[in-house]
mmCIF file of C-alpha atoms in Angstrom:
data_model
loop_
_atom_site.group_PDB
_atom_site.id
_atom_site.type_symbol
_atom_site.label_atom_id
_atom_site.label_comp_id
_atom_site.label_asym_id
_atom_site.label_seq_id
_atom_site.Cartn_x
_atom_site.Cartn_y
_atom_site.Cartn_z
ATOM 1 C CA UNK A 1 0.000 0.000 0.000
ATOM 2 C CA UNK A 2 1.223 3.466 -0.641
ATOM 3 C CA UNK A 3 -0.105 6.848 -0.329
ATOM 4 C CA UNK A 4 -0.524 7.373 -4.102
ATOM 5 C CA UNK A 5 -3.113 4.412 -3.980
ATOM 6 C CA UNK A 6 -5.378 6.264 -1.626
ATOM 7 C CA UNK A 7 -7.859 8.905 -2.696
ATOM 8 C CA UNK A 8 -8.871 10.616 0.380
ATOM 9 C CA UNK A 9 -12.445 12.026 0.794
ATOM 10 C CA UNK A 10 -12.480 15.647 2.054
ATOM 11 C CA UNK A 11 -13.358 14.657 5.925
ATOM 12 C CA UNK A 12 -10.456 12.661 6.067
ATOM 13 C CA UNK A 13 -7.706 14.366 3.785
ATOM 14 C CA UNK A 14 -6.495 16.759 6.767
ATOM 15 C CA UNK A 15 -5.652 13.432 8.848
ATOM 16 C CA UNK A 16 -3.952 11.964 5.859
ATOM 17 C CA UNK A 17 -2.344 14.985 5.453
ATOM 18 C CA UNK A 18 -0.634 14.385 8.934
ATOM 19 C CA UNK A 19 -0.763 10.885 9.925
ATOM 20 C CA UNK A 20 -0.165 9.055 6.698
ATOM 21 C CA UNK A 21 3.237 7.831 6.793
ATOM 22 C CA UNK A 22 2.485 6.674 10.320
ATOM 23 C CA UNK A 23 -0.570 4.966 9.389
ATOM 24 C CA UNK A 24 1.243 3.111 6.705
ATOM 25 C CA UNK A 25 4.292 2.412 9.217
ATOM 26 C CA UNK A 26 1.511 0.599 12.246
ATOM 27 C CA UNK A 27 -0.431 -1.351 8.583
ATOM 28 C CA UNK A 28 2.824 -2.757 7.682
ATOM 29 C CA UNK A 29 3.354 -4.727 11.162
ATOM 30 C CA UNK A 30 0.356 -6.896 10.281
ATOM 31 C CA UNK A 31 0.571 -9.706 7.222
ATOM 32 C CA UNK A 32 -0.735 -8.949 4.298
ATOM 33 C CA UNK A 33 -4.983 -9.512 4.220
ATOM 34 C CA UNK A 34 -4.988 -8.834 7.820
ATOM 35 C CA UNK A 35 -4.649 -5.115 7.611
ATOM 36 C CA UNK A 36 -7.976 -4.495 9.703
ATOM 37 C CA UNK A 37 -6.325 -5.605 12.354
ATOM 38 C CA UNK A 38 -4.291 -2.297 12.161
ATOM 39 C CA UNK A 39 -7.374 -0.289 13.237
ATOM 40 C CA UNK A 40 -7.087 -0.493 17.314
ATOM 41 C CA UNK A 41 -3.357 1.670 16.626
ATOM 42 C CA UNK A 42 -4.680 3.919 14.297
ATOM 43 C CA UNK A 43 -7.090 5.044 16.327
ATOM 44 C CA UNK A 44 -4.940 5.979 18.909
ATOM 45 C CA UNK A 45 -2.701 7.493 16.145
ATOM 46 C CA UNK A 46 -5.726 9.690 15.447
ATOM 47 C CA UNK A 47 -6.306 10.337 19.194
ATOM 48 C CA UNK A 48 -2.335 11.613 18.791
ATOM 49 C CA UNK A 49 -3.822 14.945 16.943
ATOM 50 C CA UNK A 50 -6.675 15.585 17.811
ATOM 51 C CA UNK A 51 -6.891 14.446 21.485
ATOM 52 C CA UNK A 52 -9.997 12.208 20.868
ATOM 53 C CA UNK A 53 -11.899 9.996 17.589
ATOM 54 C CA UNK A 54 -13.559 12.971 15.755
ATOM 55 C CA UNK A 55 -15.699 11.807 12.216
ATOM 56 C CA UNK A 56 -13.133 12.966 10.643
ATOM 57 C CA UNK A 57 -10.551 10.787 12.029
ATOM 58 C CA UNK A 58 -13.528 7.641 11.703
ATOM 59 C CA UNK A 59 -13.703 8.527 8.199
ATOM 60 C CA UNK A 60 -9.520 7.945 7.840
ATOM 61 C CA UNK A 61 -9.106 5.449 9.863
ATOM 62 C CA UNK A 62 -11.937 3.403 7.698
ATOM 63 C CA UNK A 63 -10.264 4.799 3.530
ATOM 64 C CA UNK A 64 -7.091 3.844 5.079
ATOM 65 C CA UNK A 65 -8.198 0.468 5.516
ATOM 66 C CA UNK A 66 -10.690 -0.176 2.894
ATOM 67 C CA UNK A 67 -13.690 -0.710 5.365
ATOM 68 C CA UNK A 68 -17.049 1.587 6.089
ATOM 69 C CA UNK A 69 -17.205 4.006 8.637
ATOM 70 C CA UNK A 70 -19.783 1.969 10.325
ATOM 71 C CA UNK A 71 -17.165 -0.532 11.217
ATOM 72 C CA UNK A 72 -14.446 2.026 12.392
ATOM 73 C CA UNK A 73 -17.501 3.291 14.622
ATOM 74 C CA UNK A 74 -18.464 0.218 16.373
ATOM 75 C CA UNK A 75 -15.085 -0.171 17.600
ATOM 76 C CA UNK A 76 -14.576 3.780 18.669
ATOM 77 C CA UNK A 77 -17.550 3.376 20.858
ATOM 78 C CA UNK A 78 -16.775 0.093 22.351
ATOM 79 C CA UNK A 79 -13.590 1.000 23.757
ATOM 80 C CA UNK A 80 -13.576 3.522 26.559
ATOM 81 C CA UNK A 81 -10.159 4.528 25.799
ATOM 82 C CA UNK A 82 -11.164 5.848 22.494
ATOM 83 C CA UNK A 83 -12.718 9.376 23.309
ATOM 84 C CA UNK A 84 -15.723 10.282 21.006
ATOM 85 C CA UNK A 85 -15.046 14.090 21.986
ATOM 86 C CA UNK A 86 -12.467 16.143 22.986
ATOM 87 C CA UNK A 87 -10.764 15.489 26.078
ATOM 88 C CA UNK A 88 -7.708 17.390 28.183
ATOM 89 C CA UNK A 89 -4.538 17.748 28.572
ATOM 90 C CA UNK A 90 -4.120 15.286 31.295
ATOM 91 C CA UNK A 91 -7.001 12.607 31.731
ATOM 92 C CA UNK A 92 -7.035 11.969 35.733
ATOM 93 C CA UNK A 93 -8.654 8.111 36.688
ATOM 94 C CA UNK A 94 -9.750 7.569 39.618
ATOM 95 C CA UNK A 95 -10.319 3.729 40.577
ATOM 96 C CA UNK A 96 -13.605 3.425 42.473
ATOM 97 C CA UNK A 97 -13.958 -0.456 41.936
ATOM 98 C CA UNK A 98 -14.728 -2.489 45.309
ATOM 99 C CA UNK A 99 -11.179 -2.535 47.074
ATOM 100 C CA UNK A 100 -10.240 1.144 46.061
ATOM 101 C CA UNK A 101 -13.975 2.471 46.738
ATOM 102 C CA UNK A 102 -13.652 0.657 50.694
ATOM 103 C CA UNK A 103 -9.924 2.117 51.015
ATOM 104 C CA UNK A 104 -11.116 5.653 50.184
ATOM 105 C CA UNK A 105 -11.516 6.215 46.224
ATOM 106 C CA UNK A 106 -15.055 7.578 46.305
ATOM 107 C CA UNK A 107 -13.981 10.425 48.772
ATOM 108 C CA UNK A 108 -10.753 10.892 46.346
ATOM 109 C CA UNK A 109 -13.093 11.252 43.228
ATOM 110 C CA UNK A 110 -15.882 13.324 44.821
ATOM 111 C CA UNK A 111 -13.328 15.819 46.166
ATOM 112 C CA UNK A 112 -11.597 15.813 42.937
ATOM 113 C CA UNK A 113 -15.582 16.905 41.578
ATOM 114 C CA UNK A 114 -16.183 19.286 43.904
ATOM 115 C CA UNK A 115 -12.576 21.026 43.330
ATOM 116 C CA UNK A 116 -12.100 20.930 39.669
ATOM 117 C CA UNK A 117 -15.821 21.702 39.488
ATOM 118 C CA UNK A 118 -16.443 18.876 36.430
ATOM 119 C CA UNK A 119 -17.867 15.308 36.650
ATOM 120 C CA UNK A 120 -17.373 12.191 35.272
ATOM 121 C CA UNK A 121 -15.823 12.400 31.518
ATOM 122 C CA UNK A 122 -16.385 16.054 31.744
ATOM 123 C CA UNK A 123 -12.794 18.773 31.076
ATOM 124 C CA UNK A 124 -11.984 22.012 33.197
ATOM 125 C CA UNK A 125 -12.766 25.359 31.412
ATOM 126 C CA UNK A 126 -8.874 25.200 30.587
ATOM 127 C CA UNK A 127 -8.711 22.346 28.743
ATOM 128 C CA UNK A 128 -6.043 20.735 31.307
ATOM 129 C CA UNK A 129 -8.180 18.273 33.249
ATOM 130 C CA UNK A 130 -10.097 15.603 32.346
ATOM 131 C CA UNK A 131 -11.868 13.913 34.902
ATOM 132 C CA UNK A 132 -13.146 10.016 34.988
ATOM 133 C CA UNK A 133 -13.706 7.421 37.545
ATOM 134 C CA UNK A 134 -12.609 3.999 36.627
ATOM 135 C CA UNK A 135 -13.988 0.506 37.609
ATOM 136 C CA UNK A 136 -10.733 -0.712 37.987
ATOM 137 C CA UNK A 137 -6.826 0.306 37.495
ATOM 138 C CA UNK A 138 -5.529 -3.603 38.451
ATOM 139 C CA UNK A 139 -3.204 -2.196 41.447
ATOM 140 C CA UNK A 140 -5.445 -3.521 44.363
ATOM 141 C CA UNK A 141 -2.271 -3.246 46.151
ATOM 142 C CA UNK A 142 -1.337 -0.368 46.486
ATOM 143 C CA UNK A 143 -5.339 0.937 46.415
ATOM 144 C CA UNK A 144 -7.086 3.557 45.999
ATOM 145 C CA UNK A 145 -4.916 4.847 42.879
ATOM 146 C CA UNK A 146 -4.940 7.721 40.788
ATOM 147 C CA UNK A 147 -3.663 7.381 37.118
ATOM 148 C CA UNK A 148 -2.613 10.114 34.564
ATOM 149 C CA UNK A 149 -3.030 9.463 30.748
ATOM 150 C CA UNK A 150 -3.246 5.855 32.084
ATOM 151 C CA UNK A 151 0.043 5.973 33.930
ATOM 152 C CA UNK A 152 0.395 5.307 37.388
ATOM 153 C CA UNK A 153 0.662 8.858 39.399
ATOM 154 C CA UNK A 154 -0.596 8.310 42.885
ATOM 155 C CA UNK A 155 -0.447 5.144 44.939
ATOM 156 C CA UNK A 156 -2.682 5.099 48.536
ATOM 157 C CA UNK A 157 -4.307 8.325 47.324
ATOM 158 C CA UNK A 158 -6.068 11.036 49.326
ATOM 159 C CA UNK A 159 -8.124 13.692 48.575
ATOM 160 C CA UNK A 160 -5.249 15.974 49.526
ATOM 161 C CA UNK A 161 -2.925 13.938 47.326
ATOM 162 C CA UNK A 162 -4.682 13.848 44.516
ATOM 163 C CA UNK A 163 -5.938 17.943 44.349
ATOM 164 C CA UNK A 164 -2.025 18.742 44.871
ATOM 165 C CA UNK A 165 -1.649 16.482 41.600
ATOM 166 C CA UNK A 166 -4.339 18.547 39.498
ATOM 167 C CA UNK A 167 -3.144 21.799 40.662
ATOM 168 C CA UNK A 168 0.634 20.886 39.865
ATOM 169 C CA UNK A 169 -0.850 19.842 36.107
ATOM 170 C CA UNK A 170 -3.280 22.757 35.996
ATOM 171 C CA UNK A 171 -0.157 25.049 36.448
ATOM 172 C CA UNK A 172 1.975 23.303 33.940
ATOM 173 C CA UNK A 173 3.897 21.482 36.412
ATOM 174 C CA UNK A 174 4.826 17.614 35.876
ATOM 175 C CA UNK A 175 5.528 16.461 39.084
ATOM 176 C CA UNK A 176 7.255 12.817 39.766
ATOM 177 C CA UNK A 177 4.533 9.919 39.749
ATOM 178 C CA UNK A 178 4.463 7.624 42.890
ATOM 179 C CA UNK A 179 6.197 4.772 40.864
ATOM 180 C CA UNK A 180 5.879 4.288 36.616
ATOM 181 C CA UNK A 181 6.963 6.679 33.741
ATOM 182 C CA UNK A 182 7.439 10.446 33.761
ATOM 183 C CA UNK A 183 3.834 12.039 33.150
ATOM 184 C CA UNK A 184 3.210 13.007 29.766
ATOM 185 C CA UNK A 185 0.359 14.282 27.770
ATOM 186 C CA UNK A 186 -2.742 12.624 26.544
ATOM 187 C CA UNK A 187 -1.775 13.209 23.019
ATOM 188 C CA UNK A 188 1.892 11.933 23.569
ATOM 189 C CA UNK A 189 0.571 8.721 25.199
ATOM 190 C CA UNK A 190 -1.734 7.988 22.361
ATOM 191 C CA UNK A 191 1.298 7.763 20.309
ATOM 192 C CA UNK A 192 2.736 4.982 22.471
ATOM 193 C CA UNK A 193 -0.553 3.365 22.277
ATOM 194 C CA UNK A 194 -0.137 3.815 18.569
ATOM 195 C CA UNK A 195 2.949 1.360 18.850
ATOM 196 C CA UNK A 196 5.626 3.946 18.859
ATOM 197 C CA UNK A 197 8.304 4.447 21.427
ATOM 198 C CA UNK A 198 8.171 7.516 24.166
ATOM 199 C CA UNK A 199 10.989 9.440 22.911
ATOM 200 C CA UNK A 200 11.653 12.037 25.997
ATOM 201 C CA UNK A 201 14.883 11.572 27.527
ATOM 202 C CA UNK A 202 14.580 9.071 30.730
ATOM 203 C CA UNK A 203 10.863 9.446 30.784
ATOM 204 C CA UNK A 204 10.437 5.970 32.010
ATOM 205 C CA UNK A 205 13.287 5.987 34.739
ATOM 206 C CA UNK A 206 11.491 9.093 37.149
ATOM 207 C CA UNK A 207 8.805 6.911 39.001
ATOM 208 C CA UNK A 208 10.559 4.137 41.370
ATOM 209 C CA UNK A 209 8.874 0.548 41.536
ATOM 210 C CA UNK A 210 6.480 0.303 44.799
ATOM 211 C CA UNK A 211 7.360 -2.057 47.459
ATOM 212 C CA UNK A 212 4.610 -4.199 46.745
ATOM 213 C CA UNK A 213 5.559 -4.693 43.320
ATOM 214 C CA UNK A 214 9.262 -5.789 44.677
ATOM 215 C CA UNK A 215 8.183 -8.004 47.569
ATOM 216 C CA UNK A 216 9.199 -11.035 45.975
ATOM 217 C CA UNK A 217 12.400 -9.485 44.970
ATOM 218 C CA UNK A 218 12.723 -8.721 48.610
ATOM 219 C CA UNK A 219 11.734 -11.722 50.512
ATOM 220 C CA UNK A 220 14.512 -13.366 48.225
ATOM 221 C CA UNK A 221 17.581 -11.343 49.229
ATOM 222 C CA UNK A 222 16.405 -12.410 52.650
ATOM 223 C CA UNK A 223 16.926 -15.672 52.543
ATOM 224 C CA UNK A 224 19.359 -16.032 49.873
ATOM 225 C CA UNK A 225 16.979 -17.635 47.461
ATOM 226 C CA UNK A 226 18.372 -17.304 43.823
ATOM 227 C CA UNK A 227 17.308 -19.134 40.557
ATOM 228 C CA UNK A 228 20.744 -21.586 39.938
ATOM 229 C CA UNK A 229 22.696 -20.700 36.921
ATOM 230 C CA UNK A 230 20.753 -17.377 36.240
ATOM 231 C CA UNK A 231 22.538 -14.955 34.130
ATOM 232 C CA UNK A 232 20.098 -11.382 33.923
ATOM 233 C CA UNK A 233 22.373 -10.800 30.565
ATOM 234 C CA UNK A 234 21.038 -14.954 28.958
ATOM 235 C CA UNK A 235 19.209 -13.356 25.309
ATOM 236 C CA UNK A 236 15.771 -14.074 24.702
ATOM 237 C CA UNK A 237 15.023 -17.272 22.640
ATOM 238 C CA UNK A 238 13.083 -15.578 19.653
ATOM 239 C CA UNK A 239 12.832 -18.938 17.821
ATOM 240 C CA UNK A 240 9.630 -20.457 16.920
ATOM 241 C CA UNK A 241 8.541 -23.513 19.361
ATOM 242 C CA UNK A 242 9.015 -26.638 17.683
ATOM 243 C CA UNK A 243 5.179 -28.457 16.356
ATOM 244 C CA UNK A 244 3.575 -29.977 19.414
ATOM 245 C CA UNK A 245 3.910 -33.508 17.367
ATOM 246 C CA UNK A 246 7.904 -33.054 17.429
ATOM 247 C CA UNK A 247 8.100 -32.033 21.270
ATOM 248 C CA UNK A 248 6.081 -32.253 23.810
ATOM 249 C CA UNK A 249 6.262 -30.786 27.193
ATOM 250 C CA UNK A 250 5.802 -32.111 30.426
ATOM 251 C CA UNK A 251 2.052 -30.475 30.261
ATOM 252 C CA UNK A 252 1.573 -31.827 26.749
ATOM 253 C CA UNK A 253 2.621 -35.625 28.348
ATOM 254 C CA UNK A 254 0.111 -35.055 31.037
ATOM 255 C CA UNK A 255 -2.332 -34.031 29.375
ATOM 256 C CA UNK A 256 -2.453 -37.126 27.049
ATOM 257 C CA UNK A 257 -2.185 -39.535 29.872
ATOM 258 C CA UNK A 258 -5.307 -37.132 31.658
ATOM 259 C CA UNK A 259 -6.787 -37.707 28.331
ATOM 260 C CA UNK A 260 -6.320 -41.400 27.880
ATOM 261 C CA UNK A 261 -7.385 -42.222 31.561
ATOM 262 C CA UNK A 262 -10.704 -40.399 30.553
ATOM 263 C CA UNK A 263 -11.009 -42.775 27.666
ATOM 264 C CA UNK A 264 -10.492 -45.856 29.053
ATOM 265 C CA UNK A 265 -13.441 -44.823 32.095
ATOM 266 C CA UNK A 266 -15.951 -43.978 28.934
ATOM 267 C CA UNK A 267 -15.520 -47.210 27.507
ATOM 268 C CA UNK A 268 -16.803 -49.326 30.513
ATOM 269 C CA UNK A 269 -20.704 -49.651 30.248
ATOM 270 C CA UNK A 270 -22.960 -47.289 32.172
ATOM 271 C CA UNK A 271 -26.596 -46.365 33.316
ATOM 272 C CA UNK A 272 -28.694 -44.521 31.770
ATOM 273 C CA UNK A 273 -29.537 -41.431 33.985
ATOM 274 C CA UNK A 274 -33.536 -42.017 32.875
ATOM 275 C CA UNK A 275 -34.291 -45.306 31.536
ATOM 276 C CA UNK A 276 -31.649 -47.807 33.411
ATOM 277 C CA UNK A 277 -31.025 -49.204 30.493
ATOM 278 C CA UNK A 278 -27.191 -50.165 30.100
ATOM 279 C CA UNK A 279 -25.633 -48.055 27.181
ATOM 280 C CA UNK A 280 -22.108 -47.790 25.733
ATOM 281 C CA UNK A 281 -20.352 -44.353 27.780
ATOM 282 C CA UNK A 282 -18.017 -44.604 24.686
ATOM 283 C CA UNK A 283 -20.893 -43.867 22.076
ATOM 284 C CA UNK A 284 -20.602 -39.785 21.457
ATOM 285 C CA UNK A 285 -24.044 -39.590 20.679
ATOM 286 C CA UNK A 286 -25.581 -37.367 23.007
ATOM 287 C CA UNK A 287 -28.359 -39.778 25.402
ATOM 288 C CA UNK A 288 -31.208 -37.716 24.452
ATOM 289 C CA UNK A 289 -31.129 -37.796 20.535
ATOM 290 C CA UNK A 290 -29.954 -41.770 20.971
ATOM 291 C CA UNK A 291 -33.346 -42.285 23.006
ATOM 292 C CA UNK A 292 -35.313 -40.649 20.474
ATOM 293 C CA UNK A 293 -34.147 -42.045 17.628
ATOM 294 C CA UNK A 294 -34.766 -45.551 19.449
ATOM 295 C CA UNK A 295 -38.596 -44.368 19.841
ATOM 296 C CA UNK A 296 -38.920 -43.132 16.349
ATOM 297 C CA UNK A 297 -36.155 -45.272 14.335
ATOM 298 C CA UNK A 298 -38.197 -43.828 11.306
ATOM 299 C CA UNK A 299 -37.676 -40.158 12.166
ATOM 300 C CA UNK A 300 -34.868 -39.278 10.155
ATOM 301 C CA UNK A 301 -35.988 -40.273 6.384
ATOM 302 C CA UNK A 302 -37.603 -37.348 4.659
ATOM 303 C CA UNK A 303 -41.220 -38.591 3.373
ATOM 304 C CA UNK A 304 -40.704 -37.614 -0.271
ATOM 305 C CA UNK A 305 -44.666 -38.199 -0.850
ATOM 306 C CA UNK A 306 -46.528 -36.890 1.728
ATOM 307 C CA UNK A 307 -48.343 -39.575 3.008
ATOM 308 C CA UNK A 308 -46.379 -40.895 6.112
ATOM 309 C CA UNK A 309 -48.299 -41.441 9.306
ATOM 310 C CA UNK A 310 -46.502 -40.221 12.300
ATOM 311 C CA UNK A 311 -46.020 -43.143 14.587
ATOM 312 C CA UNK A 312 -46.148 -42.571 18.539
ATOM 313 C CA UNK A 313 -43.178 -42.438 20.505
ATOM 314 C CA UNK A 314 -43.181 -46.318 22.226
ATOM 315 C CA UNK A 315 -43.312 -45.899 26.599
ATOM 316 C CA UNK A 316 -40.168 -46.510 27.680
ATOM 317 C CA UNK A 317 -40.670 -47.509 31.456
ATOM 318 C CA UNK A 318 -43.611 -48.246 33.058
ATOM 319 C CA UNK A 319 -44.302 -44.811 34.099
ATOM 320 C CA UNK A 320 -44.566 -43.108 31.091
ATOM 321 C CA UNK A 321 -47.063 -45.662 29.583
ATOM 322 C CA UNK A 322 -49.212 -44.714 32.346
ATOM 323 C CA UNK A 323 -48.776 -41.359 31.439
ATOM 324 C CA UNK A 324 -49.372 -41.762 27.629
ATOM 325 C CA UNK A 325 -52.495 -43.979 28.392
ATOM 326 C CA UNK A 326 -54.173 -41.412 30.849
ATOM 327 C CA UNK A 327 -53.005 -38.719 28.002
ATOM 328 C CA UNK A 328 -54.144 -38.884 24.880
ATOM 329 C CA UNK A 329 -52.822 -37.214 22.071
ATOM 330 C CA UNK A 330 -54.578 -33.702 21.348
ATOM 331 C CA UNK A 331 -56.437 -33.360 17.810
ATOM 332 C CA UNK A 332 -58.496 -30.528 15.627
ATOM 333 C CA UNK A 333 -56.514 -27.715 17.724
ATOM 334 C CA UNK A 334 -57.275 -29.168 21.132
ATOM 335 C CA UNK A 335 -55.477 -28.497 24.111
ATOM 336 C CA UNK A 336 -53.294 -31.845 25.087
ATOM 337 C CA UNK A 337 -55.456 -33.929 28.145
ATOM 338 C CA UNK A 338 -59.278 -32.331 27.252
ATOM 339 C CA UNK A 339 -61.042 -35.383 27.049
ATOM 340 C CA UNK A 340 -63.930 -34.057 25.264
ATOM 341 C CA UNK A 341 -63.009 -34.200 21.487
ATOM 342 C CA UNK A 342 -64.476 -32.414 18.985
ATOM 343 C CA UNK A 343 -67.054 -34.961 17.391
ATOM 344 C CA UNK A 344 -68.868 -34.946 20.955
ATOM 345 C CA UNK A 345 -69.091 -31.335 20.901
ATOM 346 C CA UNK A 346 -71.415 -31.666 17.650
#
């Protein structure tokens, strides 16, 4: 694909304009007839300008890849990340799932309302704050939390805490999250959703790593645990895992002896949960369709003329050919069990 192939429509031709050679760059990581794929990056690309999915960036995203704007749509809205209007500088989430909510997050957030004076999804009049509470920020740890542009900012927030954070970003101030990356903006974080590296010169070295997060680390200087033979420098095997058939794991060896246990159970004969009948646990046939195809052996031919009489399931325990007997079958649009029939209504 190149850009000379593409003939923009006016909504999206700014976009293109701008975000072209990018676009092409994120298409070109997927294989060839799988380009839709692309579309979760680009719309973050778009997000990169224009701080949110505008119509115009629905209507690129979808020429770009050769599908309807429909489609583009139906993922823009399904996503909360994607932001269907324009959103601040600095998006502030505050978790107010269970564990955060019980260790304070609702105070946090309502504060954070009452302050900045928005709500939920809703930006200051300066366009620096965005304000959202979250259902959940996976840090139960270190709970409640407040994240910037999805980064962690504040760990074991308070109100106080987190209205020191907005003013410090209201006044152009980044200051240096609790543990994670250096704070950026919304835009430049869409661009590392995009796929792209944060360029900013030790942007991910400011925030330290919580103590939660290096317990284990911890509890194994301790006690002088250490993996034997581990060298931190060892590269990364980046070759493709040989076909199951050629080697199999430990788990893969299990698994077929799990498996052939289970067979070897199924073939010993069983009961029949309903009739008592013995029946073969090794048949796949599910017991249902194998009883009624022993009622109604029949059942199964098409009746190419029209003129086959529908024979009556046979009773198959005692019980049920009480039930059929005291039961006859309903006729002429009668209810089943009236036992006045039509002809004696006459």
């Amino acid at each position: 694909m190149s850009d000379t192939t593409i003939e923009f429509s006016p909504a999206a031709a700014p976009l293109a304009e701008k975000l072209l050679p990018a676009a092409l760059e994120i298409i070109a990581r997927y294989p060839e007839g799988r380009s839709r794929s692309a579309l979760l990056p680009l719309l973050h690309l778009v997000q990169t300008e224009e701080g949110h999915v505008s119509p115009g960036g629905v209507a690129f995203c979808a020429e770009v890849l050769g599908i309807t704007k429909a489609q583009v749509g139906a993922v823009a809205t399904f996503y909360t990340m994607y932001k269907r209007r324009p959103t601040g500088e600095y998006l502030v989430s505050v978790c107010t799932n269970t564990l955060c909510n019980m260790m304070g997050g609702q105070e946090v957030y309502d504060r954070l309302n009452d302050h900045l004076g928005v709500g939920h999804d809703e930006t200051t009049a300066d366009g620096r704050i965005t304000l959202e509470h979250a259902e959940c920020l996976a840090a139960c740890d270190y709970a409640p939390v407040v994240t910037v542009n999805y980064d962690f900012a504040i760990d074991e927030a308070t109100p106080e805490t987190a209205i020191a954070l907005t003013d410090s970003l209201r006044k152009g101030e980044l200051p240096t999250p609790t543990r994670g990356a250096r704070i950026c903006s919304l835009k430049e974080m869409q661009h590392q959703l995009a796929g792209f590296t944060d360029e900013r010169d030790g942007a991910v070295g400011d925030g330290p790593a919580g103590a939660s997060t290096l317990r284990g680390v911890t509890l194994a200087q301790q006690h002088g645990i250490a993996v034997p033979n581990f060298n931190l420098d060892a590269p990364i095997n980046k070759t493709k895992p040989a076909p199951r058939e050629e080697s199999k794991g430990k788990v893969a060896m299990a698994a077929e002896k799990a498996a052939g246990a289970v067979k070897a159970v199924a073939g010993k004969v069983t009961e029949h949960r309903n009739s008592g009948r013995p029946i073969d646990a090794g048949d796949a046939k599910d017991p249902e369709v194998r009883t009624a195809e022993a009622r109604n052996p029949t059942g199964g031919t098409p009746d190419k003329t029209g003129t086959t009489e529908v024979a009556s399931p046979a009773p198959a325990n005692p019980a049920e050919a009480a039930g059929v007997a005291s039961n006859k079958p309903a006729g002429d649009a009668k209810p089943a069990g009236d036992s006045v029939g039509n002809e004696e209504q006459k």
